[in-house]
XYZ file of N, CA, C and O in Angstrom:
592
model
N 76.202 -134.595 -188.601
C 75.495 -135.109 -187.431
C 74.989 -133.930 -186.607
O 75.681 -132.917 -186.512
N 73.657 -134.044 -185.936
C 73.285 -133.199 -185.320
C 73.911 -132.664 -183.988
O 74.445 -133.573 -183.353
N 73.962 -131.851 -183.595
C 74.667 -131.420 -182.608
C 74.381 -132.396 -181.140
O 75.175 -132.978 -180.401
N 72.844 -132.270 -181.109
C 71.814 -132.498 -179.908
C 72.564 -134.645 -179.936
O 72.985 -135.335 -179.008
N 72.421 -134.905 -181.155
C 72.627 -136.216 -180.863
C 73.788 -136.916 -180.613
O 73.851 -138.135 -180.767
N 75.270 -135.827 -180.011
C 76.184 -136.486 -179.845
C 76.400 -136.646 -178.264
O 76.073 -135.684 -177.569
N 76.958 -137.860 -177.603
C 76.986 -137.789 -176.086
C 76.989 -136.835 -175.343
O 77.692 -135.993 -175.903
N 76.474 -136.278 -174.015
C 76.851 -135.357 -173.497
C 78.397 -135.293 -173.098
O 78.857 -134.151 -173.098
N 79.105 -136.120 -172.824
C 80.441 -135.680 -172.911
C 80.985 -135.133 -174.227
O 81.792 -134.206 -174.153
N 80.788 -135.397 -174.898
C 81.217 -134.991 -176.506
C 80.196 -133.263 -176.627
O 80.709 -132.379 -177.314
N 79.305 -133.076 -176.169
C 78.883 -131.858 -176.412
C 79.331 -131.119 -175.491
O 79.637 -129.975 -175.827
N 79.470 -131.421 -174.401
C 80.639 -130.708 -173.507
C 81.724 -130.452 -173.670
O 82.146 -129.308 -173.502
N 82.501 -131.490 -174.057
C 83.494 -130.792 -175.053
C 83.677 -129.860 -176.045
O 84.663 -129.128 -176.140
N 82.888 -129.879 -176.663
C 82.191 -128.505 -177.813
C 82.153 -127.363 -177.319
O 82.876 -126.416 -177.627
N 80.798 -127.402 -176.047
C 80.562 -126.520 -175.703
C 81.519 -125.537 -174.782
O 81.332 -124.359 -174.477
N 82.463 -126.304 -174.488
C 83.500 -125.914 -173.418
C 84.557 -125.069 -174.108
O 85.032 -124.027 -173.656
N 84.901 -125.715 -175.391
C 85.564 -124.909 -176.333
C 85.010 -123.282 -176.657
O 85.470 -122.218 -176.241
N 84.071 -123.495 -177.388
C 83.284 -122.393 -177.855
C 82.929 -121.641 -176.357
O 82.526 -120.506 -176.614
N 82.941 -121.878 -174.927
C 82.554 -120.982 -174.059
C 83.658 -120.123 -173.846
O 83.669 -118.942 -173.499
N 85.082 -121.317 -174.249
C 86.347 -120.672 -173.802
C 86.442 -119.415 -174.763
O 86.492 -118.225 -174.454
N 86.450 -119.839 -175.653
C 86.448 -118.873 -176.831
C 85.765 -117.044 -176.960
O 86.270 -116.071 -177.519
N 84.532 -117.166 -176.229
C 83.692 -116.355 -176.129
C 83.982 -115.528 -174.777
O 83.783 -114.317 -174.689
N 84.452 -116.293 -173.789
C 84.760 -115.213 -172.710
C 86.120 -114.653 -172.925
O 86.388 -113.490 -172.621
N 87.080 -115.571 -173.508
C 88.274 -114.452 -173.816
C 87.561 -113.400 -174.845
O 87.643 -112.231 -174.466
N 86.950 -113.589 -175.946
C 86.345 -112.976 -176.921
C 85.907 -111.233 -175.788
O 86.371 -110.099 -175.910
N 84.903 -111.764 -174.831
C 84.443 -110.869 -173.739
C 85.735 -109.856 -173.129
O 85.759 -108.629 -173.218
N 86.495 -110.490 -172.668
C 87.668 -110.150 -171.972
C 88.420 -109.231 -172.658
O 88.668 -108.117 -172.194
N 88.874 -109.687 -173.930
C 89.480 -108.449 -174.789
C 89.143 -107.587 -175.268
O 89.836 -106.575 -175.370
N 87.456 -107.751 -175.921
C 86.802 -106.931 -176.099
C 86.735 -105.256 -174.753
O 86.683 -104.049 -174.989
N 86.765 -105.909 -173.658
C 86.313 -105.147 -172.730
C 87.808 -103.816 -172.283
O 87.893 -102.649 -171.901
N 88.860 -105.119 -172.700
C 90.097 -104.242 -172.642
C 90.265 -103.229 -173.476
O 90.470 -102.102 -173.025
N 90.208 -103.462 -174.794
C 90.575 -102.661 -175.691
C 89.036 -101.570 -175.753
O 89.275 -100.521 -176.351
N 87.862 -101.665 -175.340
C 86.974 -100.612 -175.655
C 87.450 -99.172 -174.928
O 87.881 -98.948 -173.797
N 87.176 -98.277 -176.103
C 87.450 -96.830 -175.014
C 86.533 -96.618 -173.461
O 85.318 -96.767 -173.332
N 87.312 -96.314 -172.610
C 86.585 -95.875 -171.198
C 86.011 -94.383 -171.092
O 87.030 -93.709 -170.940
N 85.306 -93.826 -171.092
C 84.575 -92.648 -170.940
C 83.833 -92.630 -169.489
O 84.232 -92.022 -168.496
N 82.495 -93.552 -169.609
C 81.585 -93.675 -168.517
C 81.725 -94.928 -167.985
O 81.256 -95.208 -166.882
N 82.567 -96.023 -168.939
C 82.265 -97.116 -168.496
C 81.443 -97.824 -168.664
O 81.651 -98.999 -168.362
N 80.358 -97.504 -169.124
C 79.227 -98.494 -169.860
C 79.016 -99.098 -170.706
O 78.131 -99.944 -170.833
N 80.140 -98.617 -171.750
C 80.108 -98.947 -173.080
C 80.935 -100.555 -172.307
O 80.232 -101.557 -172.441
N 82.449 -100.800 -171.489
C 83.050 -101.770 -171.081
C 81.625 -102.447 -170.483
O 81.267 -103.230 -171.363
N 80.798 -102.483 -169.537
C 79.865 -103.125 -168.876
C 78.879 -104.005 -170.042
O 78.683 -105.208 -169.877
N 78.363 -103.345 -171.084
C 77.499 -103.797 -172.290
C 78.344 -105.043 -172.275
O 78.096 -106.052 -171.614
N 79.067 -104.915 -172.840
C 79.805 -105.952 -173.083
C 79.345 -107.415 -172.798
O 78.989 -107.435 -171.620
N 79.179 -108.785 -173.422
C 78.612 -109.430 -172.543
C 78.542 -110.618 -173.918
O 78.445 -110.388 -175.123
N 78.659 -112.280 -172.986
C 78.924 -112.866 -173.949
C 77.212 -113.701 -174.406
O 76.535 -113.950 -173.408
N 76.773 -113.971 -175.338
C 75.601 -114.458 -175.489
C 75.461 -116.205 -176.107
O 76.156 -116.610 -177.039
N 74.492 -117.027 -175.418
C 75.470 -118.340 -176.058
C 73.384 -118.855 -176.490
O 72.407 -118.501 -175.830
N 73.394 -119.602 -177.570
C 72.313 -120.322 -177.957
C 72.546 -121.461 -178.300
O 73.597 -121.891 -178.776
N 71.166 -122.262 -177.986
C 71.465 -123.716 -178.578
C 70.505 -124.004 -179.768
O 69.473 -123.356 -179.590
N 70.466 -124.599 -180.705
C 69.459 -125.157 -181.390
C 69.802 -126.612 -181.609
O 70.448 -127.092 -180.677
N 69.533 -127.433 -182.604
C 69.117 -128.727 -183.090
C 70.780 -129.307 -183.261
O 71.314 -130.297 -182.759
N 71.289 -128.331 -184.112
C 72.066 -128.323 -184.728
C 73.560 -127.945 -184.800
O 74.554 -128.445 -185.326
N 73.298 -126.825 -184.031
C 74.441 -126.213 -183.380
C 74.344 -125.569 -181.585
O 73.332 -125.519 -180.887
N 75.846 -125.117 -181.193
C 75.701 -124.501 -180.130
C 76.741 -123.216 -180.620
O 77.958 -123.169 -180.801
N 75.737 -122.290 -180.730
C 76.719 -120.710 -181.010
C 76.689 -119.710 -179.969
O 75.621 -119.349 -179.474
N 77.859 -119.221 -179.595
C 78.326 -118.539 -179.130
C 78.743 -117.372 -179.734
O 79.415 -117.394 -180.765
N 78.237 -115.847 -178.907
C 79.000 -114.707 -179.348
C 79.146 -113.572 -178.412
O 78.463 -113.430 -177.397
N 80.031 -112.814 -178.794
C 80.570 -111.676 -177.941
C 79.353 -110.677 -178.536
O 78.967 -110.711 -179.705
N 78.801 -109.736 -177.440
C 77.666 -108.659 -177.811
C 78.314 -107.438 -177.394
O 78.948 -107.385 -176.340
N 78.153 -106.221 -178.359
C 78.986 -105.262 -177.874
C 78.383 -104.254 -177.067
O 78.896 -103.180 -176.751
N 76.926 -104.807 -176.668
C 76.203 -104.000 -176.321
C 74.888 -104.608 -175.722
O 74.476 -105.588 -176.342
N 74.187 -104.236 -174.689
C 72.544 -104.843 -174.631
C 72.186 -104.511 -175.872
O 72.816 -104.050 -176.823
N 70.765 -104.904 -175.668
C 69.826 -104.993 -177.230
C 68.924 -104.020 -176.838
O 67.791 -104.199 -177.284
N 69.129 -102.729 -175.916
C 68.443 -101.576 -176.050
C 68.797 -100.547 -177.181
O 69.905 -100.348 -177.679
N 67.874 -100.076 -177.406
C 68.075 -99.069 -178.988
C 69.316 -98.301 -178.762
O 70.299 -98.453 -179.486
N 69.273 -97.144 -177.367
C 70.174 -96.502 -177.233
C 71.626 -97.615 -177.174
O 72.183 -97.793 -178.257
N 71.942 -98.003 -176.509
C 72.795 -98.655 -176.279
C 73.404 -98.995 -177.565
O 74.557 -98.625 -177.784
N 72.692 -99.720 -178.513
C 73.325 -100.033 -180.216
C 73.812 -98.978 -180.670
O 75.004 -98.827 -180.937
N 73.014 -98.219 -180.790
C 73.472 -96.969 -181.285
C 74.792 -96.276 -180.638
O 75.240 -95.342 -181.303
N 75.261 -96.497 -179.816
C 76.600 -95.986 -179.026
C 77.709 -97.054 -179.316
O 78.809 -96.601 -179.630
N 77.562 -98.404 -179.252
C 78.222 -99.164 -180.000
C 78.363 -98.882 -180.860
O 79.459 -98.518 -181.285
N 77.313 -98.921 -181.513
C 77.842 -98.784 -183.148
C 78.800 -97.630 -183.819
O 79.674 -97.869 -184.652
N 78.394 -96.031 -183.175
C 79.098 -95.330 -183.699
C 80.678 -95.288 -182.998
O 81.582 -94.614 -183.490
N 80.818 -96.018 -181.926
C 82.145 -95.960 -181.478
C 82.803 -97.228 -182.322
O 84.007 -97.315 -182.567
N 82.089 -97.916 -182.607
C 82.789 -98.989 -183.625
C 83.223 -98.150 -185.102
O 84.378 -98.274 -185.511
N 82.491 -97.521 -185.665
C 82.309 -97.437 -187.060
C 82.521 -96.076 -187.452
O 82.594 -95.660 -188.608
N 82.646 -95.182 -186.007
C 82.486 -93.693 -186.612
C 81.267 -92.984 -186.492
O 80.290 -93.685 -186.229
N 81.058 -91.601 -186.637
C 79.788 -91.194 -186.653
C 80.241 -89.453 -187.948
O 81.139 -88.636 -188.155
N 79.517 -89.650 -188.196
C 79.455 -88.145 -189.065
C 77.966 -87.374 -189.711
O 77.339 -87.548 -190.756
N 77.829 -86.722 -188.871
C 76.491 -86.167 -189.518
C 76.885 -85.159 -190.476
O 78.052 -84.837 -190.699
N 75.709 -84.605 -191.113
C 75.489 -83.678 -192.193
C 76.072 -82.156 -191.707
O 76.241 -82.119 -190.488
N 76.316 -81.253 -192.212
C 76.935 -80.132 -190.972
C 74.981 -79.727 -190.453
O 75.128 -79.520 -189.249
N 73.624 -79.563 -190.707
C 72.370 -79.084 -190.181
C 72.104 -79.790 -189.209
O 71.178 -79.481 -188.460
N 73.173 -81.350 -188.927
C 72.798 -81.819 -187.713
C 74.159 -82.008 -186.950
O 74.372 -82.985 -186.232
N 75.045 -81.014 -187.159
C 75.856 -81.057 -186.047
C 76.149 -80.611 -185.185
O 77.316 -80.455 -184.825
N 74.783 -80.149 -184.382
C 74.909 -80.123 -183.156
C 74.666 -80.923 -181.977
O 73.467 -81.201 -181.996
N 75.289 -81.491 -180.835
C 75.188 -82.279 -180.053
C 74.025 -81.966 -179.146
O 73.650 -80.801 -179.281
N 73.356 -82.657 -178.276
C 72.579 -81.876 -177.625
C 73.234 -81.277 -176.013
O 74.090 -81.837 -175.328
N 72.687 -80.298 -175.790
C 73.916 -79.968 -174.885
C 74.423 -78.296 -175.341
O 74.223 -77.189 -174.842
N 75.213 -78.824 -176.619
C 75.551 -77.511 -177.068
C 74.535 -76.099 -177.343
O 73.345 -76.059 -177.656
N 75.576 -74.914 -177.074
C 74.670 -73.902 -177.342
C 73.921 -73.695 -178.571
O 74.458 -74.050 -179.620
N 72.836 -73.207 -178.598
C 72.417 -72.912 -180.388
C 72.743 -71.156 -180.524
O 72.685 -70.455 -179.514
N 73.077 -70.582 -181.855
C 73.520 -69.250 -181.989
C 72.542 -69.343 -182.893
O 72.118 -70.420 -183.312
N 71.983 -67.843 -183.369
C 70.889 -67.929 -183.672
C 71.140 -67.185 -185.264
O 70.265 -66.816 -186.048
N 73.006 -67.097 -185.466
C 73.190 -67.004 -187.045
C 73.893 -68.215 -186.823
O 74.534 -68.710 -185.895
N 73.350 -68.738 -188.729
C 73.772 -70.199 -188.503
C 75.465 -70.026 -189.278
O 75.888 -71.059 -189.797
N 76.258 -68.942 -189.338
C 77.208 -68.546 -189.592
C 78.028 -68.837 -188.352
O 78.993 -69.571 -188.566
N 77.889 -68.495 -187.307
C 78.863 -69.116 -186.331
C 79.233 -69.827 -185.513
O 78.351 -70.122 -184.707
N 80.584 -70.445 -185.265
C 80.580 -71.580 -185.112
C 80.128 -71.626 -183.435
O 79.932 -70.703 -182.645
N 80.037 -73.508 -183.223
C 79.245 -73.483 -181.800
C 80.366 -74.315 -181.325
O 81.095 -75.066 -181.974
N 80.363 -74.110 -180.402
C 81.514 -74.937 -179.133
C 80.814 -75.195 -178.386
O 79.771 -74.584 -178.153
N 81.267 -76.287 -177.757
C 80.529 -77.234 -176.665
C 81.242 -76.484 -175.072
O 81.885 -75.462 -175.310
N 81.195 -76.810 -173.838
C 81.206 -75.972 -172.695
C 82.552 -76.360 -172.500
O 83.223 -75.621 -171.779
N 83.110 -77.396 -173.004
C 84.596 -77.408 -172.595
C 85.445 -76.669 -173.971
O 86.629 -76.976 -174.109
N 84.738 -75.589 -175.080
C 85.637 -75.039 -175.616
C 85.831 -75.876 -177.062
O 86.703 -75.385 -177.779
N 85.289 -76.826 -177.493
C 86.189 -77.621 -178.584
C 84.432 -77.646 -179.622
O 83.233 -77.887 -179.487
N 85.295 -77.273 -180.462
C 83.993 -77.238 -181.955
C 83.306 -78.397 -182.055
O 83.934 -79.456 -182.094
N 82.223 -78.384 -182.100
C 81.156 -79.226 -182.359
C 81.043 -79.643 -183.518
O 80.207 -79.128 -184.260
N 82.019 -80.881 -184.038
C 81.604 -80.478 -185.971
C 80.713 -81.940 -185.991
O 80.293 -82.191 -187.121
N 80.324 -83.012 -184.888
C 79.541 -83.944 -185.058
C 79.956 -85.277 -185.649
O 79.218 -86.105 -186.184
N 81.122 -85.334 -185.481
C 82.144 -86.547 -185.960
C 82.796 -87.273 -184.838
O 83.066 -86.937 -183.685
N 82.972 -88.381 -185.523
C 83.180 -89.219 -184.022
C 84.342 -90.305 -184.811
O 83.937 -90.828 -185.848
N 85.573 -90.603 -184.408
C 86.799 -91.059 -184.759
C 86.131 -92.423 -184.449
O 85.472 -92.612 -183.426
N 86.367 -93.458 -185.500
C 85.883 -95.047 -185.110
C 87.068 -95.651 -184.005
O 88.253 -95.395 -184.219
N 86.750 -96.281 -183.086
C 87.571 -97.228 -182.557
C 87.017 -98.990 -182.548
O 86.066 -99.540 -181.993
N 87.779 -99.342 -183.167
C 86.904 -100.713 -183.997
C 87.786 -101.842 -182.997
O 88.721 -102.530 -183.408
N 87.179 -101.845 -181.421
C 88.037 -102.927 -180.922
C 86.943 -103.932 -180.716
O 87.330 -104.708 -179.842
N 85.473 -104.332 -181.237
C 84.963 -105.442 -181.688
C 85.275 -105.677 -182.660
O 85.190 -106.889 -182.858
N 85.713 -105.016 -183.663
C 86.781 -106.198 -185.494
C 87.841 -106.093 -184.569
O 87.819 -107.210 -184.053
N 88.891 -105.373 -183.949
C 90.222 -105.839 -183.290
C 90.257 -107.272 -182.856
O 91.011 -108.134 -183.308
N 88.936 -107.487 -181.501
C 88.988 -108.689 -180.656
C 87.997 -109.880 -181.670
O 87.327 -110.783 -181.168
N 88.106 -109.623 -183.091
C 87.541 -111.014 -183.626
C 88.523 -111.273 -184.580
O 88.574 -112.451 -184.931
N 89.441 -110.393 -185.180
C 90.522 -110.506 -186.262
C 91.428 -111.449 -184.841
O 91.785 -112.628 -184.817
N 91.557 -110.505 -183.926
C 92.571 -111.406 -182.687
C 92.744 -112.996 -182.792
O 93.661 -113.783 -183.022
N 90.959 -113.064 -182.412
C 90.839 -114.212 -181.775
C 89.979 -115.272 -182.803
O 89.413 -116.246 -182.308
N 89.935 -115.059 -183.977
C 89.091 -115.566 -184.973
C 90.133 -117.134 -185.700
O 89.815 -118.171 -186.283
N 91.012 -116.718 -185.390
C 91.743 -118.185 -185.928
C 92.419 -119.100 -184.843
O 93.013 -120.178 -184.873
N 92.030 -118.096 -183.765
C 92.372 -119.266 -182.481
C 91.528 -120.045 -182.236
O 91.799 -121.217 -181.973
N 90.037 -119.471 -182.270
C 88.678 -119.726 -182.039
C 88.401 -120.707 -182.901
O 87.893 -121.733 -182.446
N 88.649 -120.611 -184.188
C 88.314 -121.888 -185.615
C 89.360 -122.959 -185.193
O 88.761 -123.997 -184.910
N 90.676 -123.082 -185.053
C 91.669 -124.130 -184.375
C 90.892 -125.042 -183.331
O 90.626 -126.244 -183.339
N 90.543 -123.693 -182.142
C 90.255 -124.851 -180.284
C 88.571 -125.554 -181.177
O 88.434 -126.775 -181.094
N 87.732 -124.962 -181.748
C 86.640 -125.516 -182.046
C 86.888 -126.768 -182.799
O 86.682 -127.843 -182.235
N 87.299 -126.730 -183.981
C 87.691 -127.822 -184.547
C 88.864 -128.641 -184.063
O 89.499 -129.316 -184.874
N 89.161 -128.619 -182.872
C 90.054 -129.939 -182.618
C 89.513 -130.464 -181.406
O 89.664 -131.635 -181.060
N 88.686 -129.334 -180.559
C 87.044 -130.212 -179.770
C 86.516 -131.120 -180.379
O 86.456 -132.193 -179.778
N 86.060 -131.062 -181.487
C 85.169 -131.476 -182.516
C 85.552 -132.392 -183.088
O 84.764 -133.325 -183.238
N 86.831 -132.486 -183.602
C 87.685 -133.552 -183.995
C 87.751 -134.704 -182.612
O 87.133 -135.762 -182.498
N 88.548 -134.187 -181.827
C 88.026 -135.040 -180.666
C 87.185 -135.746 -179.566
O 87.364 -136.495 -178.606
N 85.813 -134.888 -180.442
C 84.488 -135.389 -179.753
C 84.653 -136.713 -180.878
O 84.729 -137.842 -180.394
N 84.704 -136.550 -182.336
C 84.343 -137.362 -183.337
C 84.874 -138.871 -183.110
O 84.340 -139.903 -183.516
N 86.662 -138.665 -181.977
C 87.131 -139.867 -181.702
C 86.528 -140.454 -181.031
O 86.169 -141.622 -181.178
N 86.291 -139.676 -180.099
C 85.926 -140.875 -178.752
C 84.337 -140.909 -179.433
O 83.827 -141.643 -178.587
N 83.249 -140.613 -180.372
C 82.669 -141.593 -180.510
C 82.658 -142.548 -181.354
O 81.788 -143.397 -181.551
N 84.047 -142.327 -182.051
C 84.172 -143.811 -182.721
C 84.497 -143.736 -184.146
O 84.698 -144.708 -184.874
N 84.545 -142.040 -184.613
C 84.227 -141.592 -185.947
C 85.999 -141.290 -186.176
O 86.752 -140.937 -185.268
N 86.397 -141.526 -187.590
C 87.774 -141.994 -188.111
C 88.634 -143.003 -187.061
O 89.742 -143.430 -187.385
């Protein structure tokens, strides 16, 4: 059955589930991300659509600006460049490519970045709580309209 054609109380129910779902989703996400500047916690942000058919909900780890993905992503997943691009910008350039470069607080520039994966943390978390509260919304939208 289509989503759109079940009572509005019954899609409220749905939708109430899946909102619950998505702001804790938000919430933990925001806990567990590393703090640096703080922006990476602010991105954070829950995104909800409707179509015909469904109403989906999701946690975003980031706006949908280029930079911004790109900082998500490598704090999710890691970063490792080639050693010809490991320099940060910022760092000094030496002009033999024999020695090594340190950044101004002293620590080698080797262009690697340790993953901290607390968007898979906060969906492994909350991924079978989330499938449970949805489907027993759903189950209980199905009663009260009449279905089993």
């Amino acid at each position: 059955m289509a989503f759109e054609k079940f009572p509005k109380a019954q899609r409220k129910r749905i939708g109430d589930a899946i909102r619950k779902s998505v702001f804790e989703g938000v919430r933990l996400a925001r806990v567990q991300a590393p703090v640096d500047t703080g922006a990476l916690q602010r991105g954070i942000h829950a995104k909800f659509q409707v179509t015909p058919n469904a109403f989906v909900g999701s946690v975003e780890a980031a706006p949908p600006d280029k930079a911004s993905q790109i900082k998500a992503l490598a704090v999710e997943f890691g970063r490792s460049y080639p050693p010809k691009r490991s320099r940060r910008s910022g760092a000094k350039t030496m002009k033999s490519s024999r020695k090594l470069i340190f950044t101004s607080a002293g620590s080698r520039d080797t262009g690697e970045t340790q993953p901290v994966p607390f968007m898979r943390r906060t969906q492994q978390i909350l991924g079978a709580k989330h499938a449970n509260r949805v489907r027993y919304a759903m189950r209980k939208a199905a009663q009260e309209v009449g279905f089993k």
